[in-house]
Amino acid sequence: MSLDKAHHYQTLAKHFQSISHFEHLSALGDWDQATMMPIGGGEARGAAMAELATHIHNLKTAPMLADTIKEAQQEALTAEQQANLREMNYQYLQANAVPADLVKAKTKAAYRCEQAWREQRKHNDWQGFKPNLETLMSLVKEEATIRAQTLGVSPYDALLDKFEPGMTTAKIEHIFGQLKSWLPSLIQQVQAKQISEPRYGIPAATASDQALLGRDVMETLGFDFNHGRLDISSHPFCGGVSSDVRLTTRYDEADFTSGLMGIIHETGHAKYEQGLPLAWRGQPAGLARSMALHESQSLFCEMQIGRGASFLKLIQPLLKQRLGCQLSHQQLTNIYTRVSPGHIRVDADEVTYPCHILLRFEAEKSLVSGELAVADLPDFWSAQMQELLGINTDGDYKNGCMQDIHWAVGELGYFPSYTLGAMYAAQFKQAMEQRLGSVEQAIETGKLSDVMTWLEANVWSKGSLLSIDELMIQATGETLNPIHFKHHLENRYL
Amino acid sequence: MSLDKAHHYQTLAKHFQSISHFEHLSALGDWDQATMMPIGGGEARGAAMAELATHIHNLKTAPMLADTIKEAQQEALTAEQQANLREMNYQYLQANAVPADLVKAKTKAAYRCEQAWREQRKHNDWQGFKPNLETLMSLVKEEATIRAQTLGVSPYDALLDKFEPGMTTAKIEHIFGQLKSWLPSLIQQVQAKQISEPRYGIPAATASDQALLGRDVMETLGFDFNHGRLDISSHPFCGGVSSDVRLTTRYDEADFTSGLMGIIHETGHAKYEQGLPLAWRGQPAGLARSMALHESQSLFCEMQIGRGASFLKLIQPLLKQRLGCQLSHQQLTNIYTRVSPGHIRVDADEVTYPCHILLRFEAEKSLVSGELAVADLPDFWSAQMQELLGINTDGDYKNGCMQDIHWAVGELGYFPSYTLGAMYAAQFKQAMEQRLGSVEQAIETGKLSDVMTWLEANVWSKGSLLSIDELMIQATGETLNPIHFKHHLENRYL
Ligand SMILES: [Zn+2]
Ligand SMILES: [Zn+2]
């Protein structure tokens, strides 16, 4: 077949390439804002970024797209071009789903709610936060309802679809239902086991020493500094573009361990970005598959590799050299696998973390369906924390339902990605070990690169060319199966 | 008069505000490329920046502009709005002057010539550089000819106008003619006087100590760190936007003096940007008046303030504290006013610098008119260097006609701005002293801020609301008069 004739497809490819150039600038603006920009530059930057967002939205909803996509669907395309066309169509539908007025209203309400939240959280001010969240939530529901009509699914499913294409409430309920049946008792068993283990002090380390160590550890993980950087921001993230990944972290001089693990986590995100298919750069098919899959790669680095004894043994000399840290790798492993229920999601260990997600998933689902009113959120929170982690959070909104930025900016449907990611990561490890043998052993024998090569071949290089289910079946022989996560936790912690 | 009715003007204001948002992103991309971006990110960044440049060009040449500008010219506008409209029209004419094909061809040739030049310069490879420069120069001539037809001026005048609206070859010839009549003999006098002066060694200083000192000195000059930053790049520049000025320098650990003076120079540019009228941010009337005026502000900071004994006395304790530098302020003044003819423009002192510009102006003018062929440039250069500075540069292309980036990227018409700027600066000082008394004394008595307040009131806050001549007359009582520059040099050096 003559691909020259696929000129509608070619028109689309050019159009989406152009969109990706503007998204490159958007990513740069975001990164700069979080790492470099002085506060006084914020107003003009905000205006410039809003203009850019509008321009990108206009490009994604260009009137010619509907017909051109239809025409292209009739053209003779390779399988990969078809996949790219599917992703273009998906982006087009997503951008067109919600009327511009509603997008604007939600953006404005989210901005207002977030700005106030930053102060209200500090003062545990639930009464101040509540009306803003109510306003925002009614716009979120409106958005969800409109998206639901377009996609022919339920409102909360429509929100899930923004981050995890094809994911449904029913699937998550099934998966999380299983999790809930064994996780709380597992946590109790692990705690009982760890109660007699010794606890180690953590030596102080300057931010600049930690940054040098961070670079070393990133290099150990194969981060390509010719295509990326490490900087500081108040909330760690992995930004930039595939050819130039901008990774950030923050440093606690009294406790280097969380900053270091943050770098390892973000390096997992970065490796995914840097490993996306070169041939598809700038096209929708060249983007990361989903947020859960992205999280699976950061959590593979953090949980499957980073908290394992072999990796900690590998980097222990670097800690000694850069920080003068005298902890043995056994002691480091003890620190990094300590299980301890707490209020804060982002500080949670690998085992209790999913409880924070179970809670948020139930809350979000009920907020969107209307079964839960914003006013009842704190009580719901307290009850769930008590049930899942045995923690009393009454009246502590700050460290309760006001702790995350997600709802304060109207982002619902994202939370499940974290735990789905952890499950994907465990499943990848299981499949990988069938080919390579033990990952711990590979790292122990200097073959960490084999692990990365497997991920590159089976995940990163696929971009969005496959659906998630296709990717999982090709990589692991089955769609998402939470049993591997259970086995991983049991193996490591019992 | 009802300004609500000026809706064509309002349409234009909105359109140019939008352009300024994209130019904000362009400035950010440029800064990041020079300071932060890893090399591997260059290709994708280049593509994104090219897309952005095309978008900005499209906005500046939008078909609706011609009629809307004409309509707005009939509307009831304030004097400031009229000035803004004049600047919009100027930008529109500039953007429309050259056909898109020619812009593309020149951009491509310039990119190719520059890339090769970076290597060729290292190897003194004039024969390699020559054909690239010839190709580029023929495109520059084509551009100049087309611009000249639009503006009804000579080709070289049309190039000057890009950087210095209203400036002509005849005016510069007149001004530079005077300069040439007294400068070479002044240089000889100064050298004769300085021959017996002692020379001082400069202590080594780490880049990080120099950066701390740089920040201190910027604060002394009133740089607003809430609206700007200091970073490192291989070629110092002042970028970013008025609300967020990104200043860069480079550090020589064996000689801090040039890096420090580089910071003072760029801070002058930055103060101008930070002081542009707030009410006109995002509009053409809110931009800096011209390149020569920009240079006048950096040179005011560097030459009129920075190399003066009072300022060096003011910052001497900072040098001691940050670098452990034991030089007295008299010794520093000696170092910073040492006159010594050399090959390199950017390393030249205040007195010999204009000779480098005289040479380049003559060369450019003749290259554009066709009186000078590219092939004859080295001989022309040698003869002029001999005549103006008594230096033999035969065969040394590297430190001769290949030293600057300007021609290698096809940028002709810019060089005169440097010396015009130095002259404007001297004229501002003379006018300021009639109001405030001696600038040296003001600095000596802790009133540097008075100097800055004068510049803000008379230069910065004017943006592009006045023509250059109007601004000079309001600020100093006359249009550009090079006699003040002569007096300044005689005062300081004889
Ligand atoms: Zn993550
Ligand atoms: Zn300058």
mmCIF file of C-alpha atoms in Angstrom, chain A residues 38 101-102 109 193 217 337 369 409 419 447:
data_model
loop_
_atom_site.group_PDB
_atom_site.id
_atom_site.type_symbol
_atom_site.label_atom_id
_atom_site.label_comp_id
_atom_site.label_asym_id
_atom_site.label_seq_id
_atom_site.Cartn_x
_atom_site.Cartn_y
_atom_site.Cartn_z
ATOM 1 C CA PRO A 38 11.219 34.482 41.435
ATOM 2 C CA ASP A 101 -16.885 28.067 29.433
ATOM 3 C CA LEU A 102 -16.944 25.201 31.888
ATOM 4 C CA ALA A 109 -12.572 28.024 40.897
ATOM 5 C CA LYS A 193 7.051 -8.783 63.292
ATOM 6 C CA VAL A 217 22.291 7.401 42.376
ATOM 7 C CA THR A 337 11.186 -1.228 54.840
ATOM 8 C CA SER A 369 -22.188 10.279 42.635
ATOM 9 C CA VAL A 409 -7.493 21.839 42.426
ATOM 10 C CA THR A 419 -1.994 1.903 43.763
ATOM 11 C CA LYS A 447 23.210 -6.551 36.048
#
